[in-house]
CSV table of C-alpha atoms and ligand atoms in Angstrom, one decimal:
chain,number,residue,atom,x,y,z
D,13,UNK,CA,-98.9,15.7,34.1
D,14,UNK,CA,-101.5,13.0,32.9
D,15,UNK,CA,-104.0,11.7,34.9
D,16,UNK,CA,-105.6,8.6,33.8
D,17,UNK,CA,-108.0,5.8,35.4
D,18,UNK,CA,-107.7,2.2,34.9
D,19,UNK,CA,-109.5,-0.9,35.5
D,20,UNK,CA,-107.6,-3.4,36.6
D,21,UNK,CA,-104.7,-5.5,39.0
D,22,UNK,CA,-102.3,-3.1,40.2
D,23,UNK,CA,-99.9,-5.7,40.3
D,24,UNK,CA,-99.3,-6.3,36.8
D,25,UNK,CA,-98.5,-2.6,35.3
D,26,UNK,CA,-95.3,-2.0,34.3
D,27,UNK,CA,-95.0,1.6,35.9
D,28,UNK,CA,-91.6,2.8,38.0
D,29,UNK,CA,-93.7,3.1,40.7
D,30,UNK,CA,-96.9,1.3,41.9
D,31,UNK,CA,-98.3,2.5,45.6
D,32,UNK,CA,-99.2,0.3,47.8
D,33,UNK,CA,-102.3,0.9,50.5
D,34,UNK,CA,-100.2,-0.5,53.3
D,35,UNK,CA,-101.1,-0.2,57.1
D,36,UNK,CA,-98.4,1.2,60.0
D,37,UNK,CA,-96.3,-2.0,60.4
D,38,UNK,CA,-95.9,-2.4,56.6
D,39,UNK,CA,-95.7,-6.3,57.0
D,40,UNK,CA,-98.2,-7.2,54.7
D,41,UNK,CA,-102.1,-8.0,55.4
D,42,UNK,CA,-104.7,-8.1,52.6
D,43,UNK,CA,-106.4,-7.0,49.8
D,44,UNK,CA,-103.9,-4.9,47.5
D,45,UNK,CA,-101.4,-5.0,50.5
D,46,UNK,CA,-102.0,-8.8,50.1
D,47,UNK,CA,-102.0,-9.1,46.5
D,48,UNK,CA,-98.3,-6.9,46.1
D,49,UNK,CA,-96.7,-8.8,48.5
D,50,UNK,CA,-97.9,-12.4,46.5
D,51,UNK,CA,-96.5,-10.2,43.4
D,52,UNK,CA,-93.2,-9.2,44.4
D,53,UNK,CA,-92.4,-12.5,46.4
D,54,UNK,CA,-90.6,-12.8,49.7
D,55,UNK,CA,-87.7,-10.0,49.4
D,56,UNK,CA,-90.3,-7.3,49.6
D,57,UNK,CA,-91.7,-8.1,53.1
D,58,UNK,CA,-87.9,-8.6,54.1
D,59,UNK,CA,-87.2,-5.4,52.7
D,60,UNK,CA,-90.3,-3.8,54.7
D,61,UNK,CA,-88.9,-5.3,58.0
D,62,UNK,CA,-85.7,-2.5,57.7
D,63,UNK,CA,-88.4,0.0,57.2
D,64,UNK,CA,-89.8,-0.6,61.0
D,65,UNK,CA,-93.2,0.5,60.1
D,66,UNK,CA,-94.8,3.6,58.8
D,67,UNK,CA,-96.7,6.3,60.3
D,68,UNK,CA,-100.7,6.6,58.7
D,69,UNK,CA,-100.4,9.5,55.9
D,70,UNK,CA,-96.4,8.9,55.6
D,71,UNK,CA,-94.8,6.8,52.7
D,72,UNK,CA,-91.9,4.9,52.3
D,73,UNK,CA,-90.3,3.4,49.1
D,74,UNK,CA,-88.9,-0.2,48.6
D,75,UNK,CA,-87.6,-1.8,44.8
D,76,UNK,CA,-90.5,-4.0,43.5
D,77,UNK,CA,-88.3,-7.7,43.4
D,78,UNK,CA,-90.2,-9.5,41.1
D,79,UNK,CA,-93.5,-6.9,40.4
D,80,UNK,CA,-93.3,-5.7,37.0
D,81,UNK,CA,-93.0,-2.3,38.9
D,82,UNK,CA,-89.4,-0.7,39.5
D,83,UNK,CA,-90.6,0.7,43.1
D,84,UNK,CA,-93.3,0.0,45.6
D,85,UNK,CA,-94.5,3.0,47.7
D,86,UNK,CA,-95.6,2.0,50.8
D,87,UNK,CA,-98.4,4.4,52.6
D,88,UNK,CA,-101.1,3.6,55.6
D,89,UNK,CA,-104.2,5.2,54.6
D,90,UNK,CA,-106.6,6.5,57.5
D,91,UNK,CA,-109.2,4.0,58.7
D,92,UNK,CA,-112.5,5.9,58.5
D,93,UNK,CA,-113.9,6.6,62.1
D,94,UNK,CA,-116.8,8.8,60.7
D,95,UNK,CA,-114.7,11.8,59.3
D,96,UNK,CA,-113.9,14.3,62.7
D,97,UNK,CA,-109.9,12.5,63.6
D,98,UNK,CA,-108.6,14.1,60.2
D,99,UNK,CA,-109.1,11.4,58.1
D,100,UNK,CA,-109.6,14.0,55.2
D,101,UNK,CA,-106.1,15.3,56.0
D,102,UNK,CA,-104.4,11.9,56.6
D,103,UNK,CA,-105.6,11.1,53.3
D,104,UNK,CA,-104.3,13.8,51.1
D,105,UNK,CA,-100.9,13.1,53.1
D,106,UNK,CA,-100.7,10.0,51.6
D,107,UNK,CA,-101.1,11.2,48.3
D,108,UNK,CA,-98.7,14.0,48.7
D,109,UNK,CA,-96.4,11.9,50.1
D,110,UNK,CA,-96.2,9.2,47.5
D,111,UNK,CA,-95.7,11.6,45.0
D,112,UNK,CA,-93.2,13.3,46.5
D,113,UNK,CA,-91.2,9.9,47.0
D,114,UNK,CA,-91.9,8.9,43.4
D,115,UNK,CA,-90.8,12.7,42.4
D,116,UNK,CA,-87.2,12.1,43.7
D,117,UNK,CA,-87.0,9.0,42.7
D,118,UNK,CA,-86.9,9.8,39.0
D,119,UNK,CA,-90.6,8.4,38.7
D,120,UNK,CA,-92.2,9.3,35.8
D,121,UNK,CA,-95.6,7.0,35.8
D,122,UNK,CA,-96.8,6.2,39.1
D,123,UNK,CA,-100.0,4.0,40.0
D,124,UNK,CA,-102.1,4.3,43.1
D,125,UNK,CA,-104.9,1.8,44.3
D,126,UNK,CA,-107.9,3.6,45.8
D,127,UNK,CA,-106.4,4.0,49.0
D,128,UNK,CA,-108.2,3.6,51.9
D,129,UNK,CA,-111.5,2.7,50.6
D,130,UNK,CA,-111.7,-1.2,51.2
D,131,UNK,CA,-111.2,-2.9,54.7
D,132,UNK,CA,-110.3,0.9,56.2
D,133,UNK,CA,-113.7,2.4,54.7
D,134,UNK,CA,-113.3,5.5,53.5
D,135,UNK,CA,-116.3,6.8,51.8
D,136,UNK,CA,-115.6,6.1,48.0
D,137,UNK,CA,-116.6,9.8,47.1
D,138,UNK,CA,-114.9,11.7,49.5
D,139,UNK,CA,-111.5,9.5,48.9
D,140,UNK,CA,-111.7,9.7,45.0
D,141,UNK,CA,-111.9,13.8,45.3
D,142,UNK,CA,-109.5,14.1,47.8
D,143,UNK,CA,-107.2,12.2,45.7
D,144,UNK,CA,-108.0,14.1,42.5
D,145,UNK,CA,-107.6,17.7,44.3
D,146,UNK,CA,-104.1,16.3,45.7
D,147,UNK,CA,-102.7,14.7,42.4
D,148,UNK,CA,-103.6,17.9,41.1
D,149,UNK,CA,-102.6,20.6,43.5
D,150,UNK,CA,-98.8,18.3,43.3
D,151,UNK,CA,-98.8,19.1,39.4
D,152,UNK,CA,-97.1,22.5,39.7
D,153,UNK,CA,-94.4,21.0,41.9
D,154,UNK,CA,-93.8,17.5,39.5
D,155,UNK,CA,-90.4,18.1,38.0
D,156,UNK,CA,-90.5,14.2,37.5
D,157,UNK,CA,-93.3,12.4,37.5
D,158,UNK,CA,-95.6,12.6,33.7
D,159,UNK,CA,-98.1,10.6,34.5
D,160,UNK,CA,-100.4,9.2,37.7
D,161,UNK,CA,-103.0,6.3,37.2
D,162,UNK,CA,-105.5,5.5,39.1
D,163,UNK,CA,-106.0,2.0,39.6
D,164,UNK,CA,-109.7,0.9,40.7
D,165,UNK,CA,-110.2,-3.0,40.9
D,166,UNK,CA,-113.9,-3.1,40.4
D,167,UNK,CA,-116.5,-0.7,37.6
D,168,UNK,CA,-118.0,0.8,40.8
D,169,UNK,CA,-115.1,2.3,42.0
D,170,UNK,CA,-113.3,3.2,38.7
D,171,UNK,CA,-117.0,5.4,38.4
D,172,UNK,CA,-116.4,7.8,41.5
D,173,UNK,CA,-112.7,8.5,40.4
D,174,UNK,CA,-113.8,8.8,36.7
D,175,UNK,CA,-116.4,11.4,37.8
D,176,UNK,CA,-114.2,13.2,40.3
D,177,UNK,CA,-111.4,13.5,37.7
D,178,UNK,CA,-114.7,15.3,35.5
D,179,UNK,CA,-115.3,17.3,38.4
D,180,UNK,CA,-112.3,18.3,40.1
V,2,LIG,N1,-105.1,-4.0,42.3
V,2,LIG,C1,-105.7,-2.8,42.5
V,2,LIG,N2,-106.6,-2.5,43.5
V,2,LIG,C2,-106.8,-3.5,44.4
V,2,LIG,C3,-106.2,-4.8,44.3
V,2,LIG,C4,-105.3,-5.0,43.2
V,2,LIG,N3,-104.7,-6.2,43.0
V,2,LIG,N4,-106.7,-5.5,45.3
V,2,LIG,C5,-107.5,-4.8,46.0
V,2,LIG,N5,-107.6,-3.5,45.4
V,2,LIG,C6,-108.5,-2.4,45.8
V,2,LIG,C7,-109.7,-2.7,46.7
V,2,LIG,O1,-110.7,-3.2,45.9
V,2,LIG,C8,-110.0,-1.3,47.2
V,2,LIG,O2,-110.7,-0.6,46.2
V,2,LIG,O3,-107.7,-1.5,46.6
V,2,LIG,C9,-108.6,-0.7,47.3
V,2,LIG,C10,-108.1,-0.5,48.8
V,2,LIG,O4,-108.6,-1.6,49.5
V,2,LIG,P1,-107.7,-2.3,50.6
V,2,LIG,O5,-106.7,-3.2,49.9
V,2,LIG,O6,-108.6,-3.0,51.6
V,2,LIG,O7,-106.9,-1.2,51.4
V,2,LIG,P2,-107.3,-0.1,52.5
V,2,LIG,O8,-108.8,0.1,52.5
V,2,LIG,O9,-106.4,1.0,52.4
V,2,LIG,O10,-107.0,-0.9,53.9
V,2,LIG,C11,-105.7,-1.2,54.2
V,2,LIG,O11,-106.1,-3.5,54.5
V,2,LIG,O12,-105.0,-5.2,53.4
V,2,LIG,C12,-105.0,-4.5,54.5
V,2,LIG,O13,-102.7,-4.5,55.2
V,2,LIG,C13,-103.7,-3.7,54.7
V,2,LIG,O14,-104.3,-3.1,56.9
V,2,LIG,C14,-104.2,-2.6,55.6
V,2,LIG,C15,-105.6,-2.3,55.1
C-alpha cells in the first residue's frame, strides 16, 4: 500500500474515495466539510440527512454526486480539549474507520484531509503521526485499498505529514 502526500483541494482528485472531516450531525459546516459539500452539490447533504448523524471517530460513506470522487467518507474528528478525553484514540478511529469503509467498498485510492487539525485544533504534529501509525498499522489488513493520500491544503501542514511519513 502507497502512501503519498499532496498539496492541494481535496475536492478535485479523482480518487474512489475522498474523506471528508465532517462533525456529528454530518449536515455540512465549513472548511473542507464546506468546500465538499459546494463540490458535490445538493444531493450529498440530502443524502447525509438518511445518515442521521455520526458518532466522533465513526465513518459513514455516501456516493460523491457531482465530486470527481466515486464516494465521500464522512468522519467527525475529535475537537482538541487539551489531549486527556481520548482525543488521541478518537483520532486513530477515524482513520481506521475510513479505511475500513473504503476497504469494503472496493476502494483502491483513498484521500484524507488532515483531519481534525483546523477549526477542531488538533495539534498538527500529534494528528499527522497518529495518522501515519494508523494508515500504516491498517496495511496488513488492506485486501483493497493500494494507495492513501494525504491531502494538506497549505506548505505548513503538508511539512508535518511529510516528516511523520519520514519518521513513522
Ligand atoms: N482540501 C483539502 N483540505 C482542506 C480543504 C480542501 N478543499 N479545505 C480545508 N482543508 C483543510 C484545512 O486547512 C485543515 O488543514 O482541512 C483540514 C481540516 O480542517 P477543517 O476543515 O477545519 O476540519 P476539522 O478541524 O476536522 O473541523 C471539523 O469544521 O468545517 C467544520 O463541519 C466541520 O464542524 C466540523 C469542523
Amino acid at each position: 500500500m502507497k502512501i503519498r502526500t499532496l498539496l492541494g483541494d481535496i475536492t478535485k482528485l479523482e480518487c474512489d474515495a475522498i474523506v471528508n472531516a465532517a462533525n456529528t450531525s454530518l449536515l455540512g459546516g465549513g472548511g473542507v466539510d464546506g468546500a465538499i459539500h459546494k463540490a458535490a452539490g445538493p444531493e450529498l447533504l440530502e443524502a447525509c440527512k438518511e445518515l442521521h448523524g455520526c458518532d466522533t471517530g465513526q465513518a459513514k460513506i455516501t456516493w460523491g454526486y457531482q465530486l470527481p470522487a466515486k464516494y465521500v467518507i464522512h468522519t467527525p474528528g475529535p475537537i482538541w480539549r487539551g489531549g486527556d478525553q481520548g482525543e488521541e484514540a478518537l483520532l486513530a478511529d477515524s482513520y481506521r474507520n475510513c479505511l475500513e469503509l473504503a476497504d469494503c467498498h472496493d476502494c483502491q485510492t483513498v484521500a484524507f484531509p488532515s483531519i481534525s487539525t483546523g477549526v477542531y485544533r488538533f495539534p498538527l504534529e500529534k494528528a499527522a503521526k497518529i495518522a501515519v501509525e494508523t494508515i500504516k498499522s491498517f496495511e496488513s489488513r488492506a485486501s483493497v485499498v493500494q494507495e492513501v493520500i494525504l491531502v494538506a491544503f497549505d506548505s505548513r501542514t503538508k511539512e508535518y505529514y511529510d516528516r511523520a511519513l519520514e519518521t513513522v
